[in-house]
Short mmCIF file of N, CA and C in Angstrom, two decimals:
data_model
loop_
_atom_site.label_atom_id
_atom_site.label_comp_id
_atom_site.label_asym_id
_atom_site.label_seq_id
_atom_site.Cartn_x
_atom_site.Cartn_y
_atom_site.Cartn_z
N MET A 1 218.07 131.48 214.78
CA MET A 1 217.03 132.18 215.56
C MET A 1 216.31 130.88 216.39
N SER A 2 215.62 131.15 217.28
CA SER A 2 214.85 130.23 218.02
C SER A 2 213.57 130.95 218.18
N ASN A 3 212.67 130.15 218.15
CA ASN A 3 210.95 130.45 218.48
C ASN A 3 210.86 130.44 220.02
N VAL A 4 210.40 131.34 220.65
CA VAL A 4 210.04 131.24 222.08
C VAL A 4 208.73 131.46 221.94
N ILE A 5 207.74 130.83 222.76
CA ILE A 5 206.69 130.88 223.20
C ILE A 5 206.43 131.14 224.61
N ALA A 6 205.65 132.08 224.96
CA ALA A 6 205.43 132.67 226.26
C ALA A 6 204.32 132.12 226.53
N LEU A 7 204.33 131.52 228.01
CA LEU A 7 203.01 130.84 228.79
C LEU A 7 202.55 131.62 229.82
N ALA A 8 201.39 131.91 229.81
CA ALA A 8 200.58 132.65 230.85
C ALA A 8 200.82 131.92 231.98
N SER A 9 201.40 132.59 232.76
CA SER A 9 201.60 131.96 234.44
C SER A 9 200.22 132.29 235.35
N PRO A 10 199.94 131.53 236.19
CA PRO A 10 199.00 132.07 237.28
C PRO A 10 198.94 133.58 237.68
N ASN A 11 200.19 133.97 238.15
CA ASN A 11 200.74 135.13 238.39
C ASN A 11 200.13 136.17 237.59
N ASN A 12 200.21 136.00 236.16
CA ASN A 12 199.78 137.11 234.97
C ASN A 12 198.33 137.08 234.61
N ALA A 13 197.68 136.08 235.34
CA ALA A 13 196.20 135.68 234.93
C ALA A 13 195.35 137.00 235.20
N ARG A 14 194.43 137.29 234.57
CA ARG A 14 193.70 138.73 234.75
C ARG A 14 192.86 138.14 235.88
N THR A 15 192.43 138.82 237.06
CA THR A 15 191.61 138.68 238.11
C THR A 15 189.98 139.30 237.58
N ALA A 16 189.03 139.08 238.23
CA ALA A 16 187.89 139.45 238.04
C ALA A 16 188.10 140.75 238.29
N ASP A 17 187.44 141.84 237.19
CA ASP A 17 187.73 143.15 237.51
C ASP A 17 186.41 143.76 237.03
N THR A 18 185.68 144.90 237.75
CA THR A 18 184.65 145.22 237.28
C THR A 18 184.80 146.57 236.64
N ARG A 19 185.93 147.18 236.71
CA ARG A 19 186.33 148.27 236.10
C ARG A 19 186.13 148.05 234.43
N PRO A 20 185.84 148.95 233.62
CA PRO A 20 185.79 148.80 232.06
C PRO A 20 187.35 148.68 231.65
N PRO A 21 187.42 148.17 230.73
CA PRO A 21 188.86 147.80 230.12
C PRO A 21 189.01 149.31 229.51
N THR A 22 190.85 149.51 229.77
CA THR A 22 191.36 150.84 229.20
C THR A 22 190.94 151.55 227.70
N GLY A 23 190.68 152.64 228.09
CA GLY A 23 189.71 153.20 227.03
C GLY A 23 188.43 153.32 226.62
N ALA A 24 187.78 152.02 227.45
CA ALA A 24 186.17 152.10 227.22
C ALA A 24 185.76 152.91 227.93
N ALA A 25 184.51 153.40 227.66
CA ALA A 25 183.70 154.38 228.53
C ALA A 25 183.05 153.79 229.73
N ALA A 26 183.05 154.50 230.67
CA ALA A 26 182.51 154.11 232.12
C ALA A 26 180.99 154.33 232.20
N THR A 27 180.57 155.05 231.06
CA THR A 27 178.95 155.37 231.17
C THR A 27 178.27 154.87 229.59
N TYR A 28 176.94 154.67 229.58
CA TYR A 28 176.30 154.80 228.22
C TYR A 28 175.43 155.96 228.30
N THR A 29 175.04 156.38 226.88
CA THR A 29 174.19 157.51 227.06
C THR A 29 172.81 156.73 226.91
N VAL A 30 171.86 157.58 227.02
CA VAL A 30 170.46 157.10 226.88
C VAL A 30 170.16 156.54 225.53
N LYS A 31 170.75 157.00 224.42
CA LYS A 31 170.29 156.41 223.26
C LYS A 31 171.05 155.12 222.90
N GLU A 32 172.45 154.90 223.62
CA GLU A 32 173.18 153.86 223.66
C GLU A 32 172.20 152.54 224.53
N VAL A 33 171.68 153.08 225.59
CA VAL A 33 170.92 152.23 226.08
C VAL A 33 169.85 151.52 225.73
N ALA A 34 169.08 152.67 224.96
CA ALA A 34 167.87 152.41 224.00
C ALA A 34 168.22 151.05 222.87
N GLU A 35 169.13 151.37 222.21
CA GLU A 35 169.76 150.58 221.13
C GLU A 35 170.21 149.08 222.13
N LEU A 36 170.64 149.06 223.08
CA LEU A 36 171.03 147.82 223.72
C LEU A 36 169.71 146.99 224.10
N LEU A 37 168.82 147.68 224.53
CA LEU A 37 167.50 147.17 225.15
C LEU A 37 166.44 147.13 223.86
N ARG A 38 166.72 147.75 222.75
CA ARG A 38 165.97 147.61 221.55
C ARG A 38 164.61 148.16 222.03
N LEU A 39 164.68 149.57 222.58
CA LEU A 39 163.50 150.13 222.93
C LEU A 39 163.69 151.54 222.17
N SER A 40 162.54 152.25 222.27
CA SER A 40 162.34 153.54 221.89
C SER A 40 163.33 154.46 222.57
N LEU A 41 163.71 155.33 221.98
CA LEU A 41 164.19 156.46 223.20
C LEU A 41 163.32 157.24 224.27
N GLY A 42 162.20 157.42 223.52
CA GLY A 42 161.18 158.07 224.56
C GLY A 42 160.88 156.95 225.68
N GLY A 43 160.71 155.83 225.57
CA GLY A 43 160.45 154.58 226.47
C GLY A 43 161.75 154.38 227.22
N THR A 44 162.97 154.59 226.82
CA THR A 44 164.13 154.44 227.61
C THR A 44 164.07 155.71 228.59
N TYR A 45 163.79 157.00 228.26
CA TYR A 45 163.78 157.95 229.08
C TYR A 45 162.86 157.84 229.96
N GLN A 46 161.57 157.47 229.90
CA GLN A 46 160.57 157.07 230.74
C GLN A 46 161.13 156.07 231.74
N ALA A 47 161.54 155.19 231.29
CA ALA A 47 162.01 153.96 232.19
C ALA A 47 163.24 154.35 233.40
N ILE A 48 164.06 155.55 232.83
CA ILE A 48 165.03 155.92 233.47
C ILE A 48 164.16 157.00 234.44
N ARG A 49 163.40 157.75 234.07
CA ARG A 49 163.02 158.63 235.15
C ARG A 49 162.31 157.99 236.18
N ALA A 50 161.50 156.96 235.77
CA ALA A 50 160.69 156.14 236.73
C ALA A 50 161.87 155.22 237.59
N GLY A 51 162.93 155.32 237.46
CA GLY A 51 163.86 154.66 238.24
C GLY A 51 164.00 153.14 238.00
N GLU A 52 163.38 152.93 236.69
CA GLU A 52 163.48 151.24 236.53
C GLU A 52 164.96 151.10 235.88
N ILE A 53 165.70 151.87 235.24
CA ILE A 53 166.92 151.45 234.78
C ILE A 53 167.73 152.47 235.62
N PRO A 54 169.14 151.82 236.16
CA PRO A 54 169.87 152.62 236.76
C PRO A 54 170.69 153.56 235.98
N ALA A 55 170.39 155.17 236.56
CA ALA A 55 170.79 156.26 235.86
C ALA A 55 171.17 157.48 236.74
N LYS A 56 171.87 158.58 236.50
CA LYS A 56 172.10 159.73 237.12
C LYS A 56 172.09 160.77 236.02
N ARG A 57 171.41 161.82 236.86
CA ARG A 57 171.31 162.97 236.05
C ARG A 57 172.72 163.94 236.44
N ILE A 58 173.53 164.62 235.48
CA ILE A 58 174.56 165.22 235.80
C ILE A 58 174.56 166.35 235.13
N ARG A 59 174.27 167.68 235.50
CA ARG A 59 174.32 168.79 234.50
C ARG A 59 173.14 168.59 233.60
N GLY A 60 171.99 168.06 233.93
CA GLY A 60 170.82 168.09 233.05
C GLY A 60 170.94 167.16 232.21
N ARG A 61 171.88 165.97 232.29
CA ARG A 61 172.08 164.99 231.28
C ARG A 61 172.23 163.84 231.79
N TRP A 62 171.08 162.79 231.38
CA TRP A 62 171.18 161.44 232.06
C TRP A 62 172.49 160.71 231.68
N ILE A 63 173.24 159.76 232.42
CA ILE A 63 174.20 159.00 232.10
C ILE A 63 173.79 157.68 232.83
N VAL A 64 174.17 156.50 232.28
CA VAL A 64 174.17 155.19 232.83
C VAL A 64 175.16 154.45 232.90
N PRO A 65 175.63 154.42 234.49
CA PRO A 65 176.88 153.75 234.60
C PRO A 65 176.96 152.23 233.97
N VAL A 66 177.93 151.87 233.30
CA VAL A 66 177.99 150.51 232.11
C VAL A 66 177.91 149.42 233.21
N HIS A 67 178.75 149.31 234.49
CA HIS A 67 178.57 148.27 235.54
C HIS A 67 177.29 148.10 236.22
N ARG A 68 176.71 149.27 236.52
CA ARG A 68 175.51 149.02 236.94
C ARG A 68 174.45 148.81 236.09
N PHE A 69 174.44 149.16 235.01
CA PHE A 69 173.44 148.64 233.79
C PHE A 69 173.54 147.42 233.74
N HIS A 70 174.95 146.77 233.34
CA HIS A 70 174.66 145.48 233.38
C HIS A 70 174.57 144.60 234.56
N ALA A 71 174.62 145.19 235.90
CA ALA A 71 174.16 144.05 237.11
C ALA A 71 172.86 144.33 237.00
N TRP A 72 172.08 145.40 236.79
CA TRP A 72 170.94 145.50 236.64
C TRP A 72 170.11 144.59 235.75
N LEU A 73 170.92 144.49 234.55
CA LEU A 73 170.07 143.60 233.34
C LEU A 73 170.17 142.10 233.75
N ASP A 74 171.40 141.80 234.32
CA ASP A 74 171.40 140.51 235.07
C ASP A 74 170.44 139.93 235.86
N ALA A 75 170.11 141.02 236.60
CA ALA A 75 169.41 140.77 237.79
C ALA A 75 167.87 140.71 237.27
N GLN A 76 167.59 141.14 236.11
CA GLN A 76 166.23 141.33 235.50
C GLN A 76 165.99 139.68 235.06
N ASP A 77 167.31 139.21 234.51
CA ASP A 77 166.88 137.82 233.84
C ASP A 77 166.56 136.92 235.23
N ASP A 78 167.21 137.15 236.38
CA ASP A 78 166.97 136.10 237.33
C ASP A 78 165.58 136.45 237.98
N SER A 79 165.18 137.55 238.04
CA SER A 79 163.69 137.86 238.64
C SER A 79 162.83 137.30 237.74
N GLU A 80 162.66 137.40 236.33
CA GLU A 80 161.96 137.01 235.43
C GLU A 80 161.82 135.43 235.59
N ALA A 81 162.86 134.79 235.57
CA ALA A 81 163.23 133.44 235.81
C ALA A 81 162.11 133.00 236.82
N ALA A 82 162.23 133.66 238.03
CA ALA A 82 161.77 133.22 239.14
C ALA A 82 160.17 133.60 239.21
N HIS A 83 160.10 134.65 238.89
CA HIS A 83 158.39 135.04 238.77
C HIS A 83 158.06 135.26 237.32
N PRO A 84 157.93 134.19 236.45
CA PRO A 84 157.52 134.31 235.16
C PRO A 84 155.93 135.20 235.06
N ALA A 85 155.90 135.73 233.86
CA ALA A 85 154.37 136.48 233.91
C ALA A 85 153.16 135.48 233.72
N ALA A 86 152.13 135.83 234.17
CA ALA A 86 151.28 134.93 234.06
C ALA A 86 150.49 135.38 232.70
#
């Protein structure tokens, strides 16, 4: 028996992909967002209703698209660094 080692080729390299991995949810619940941000559930709903956190209301339920949420969160880091609190 011989040992075969497969090396990754550039053609097999994963390219930047904004879609969630297979089987991963495309959206967060408000509760999940609250846990990620370490905010209260009520405060998270308030921020969503105010348009501070990107979300959509579908059939009376708020959902937060995963990629929009993370893009928004990354932008918050940039804007806070550019405009520190006084």
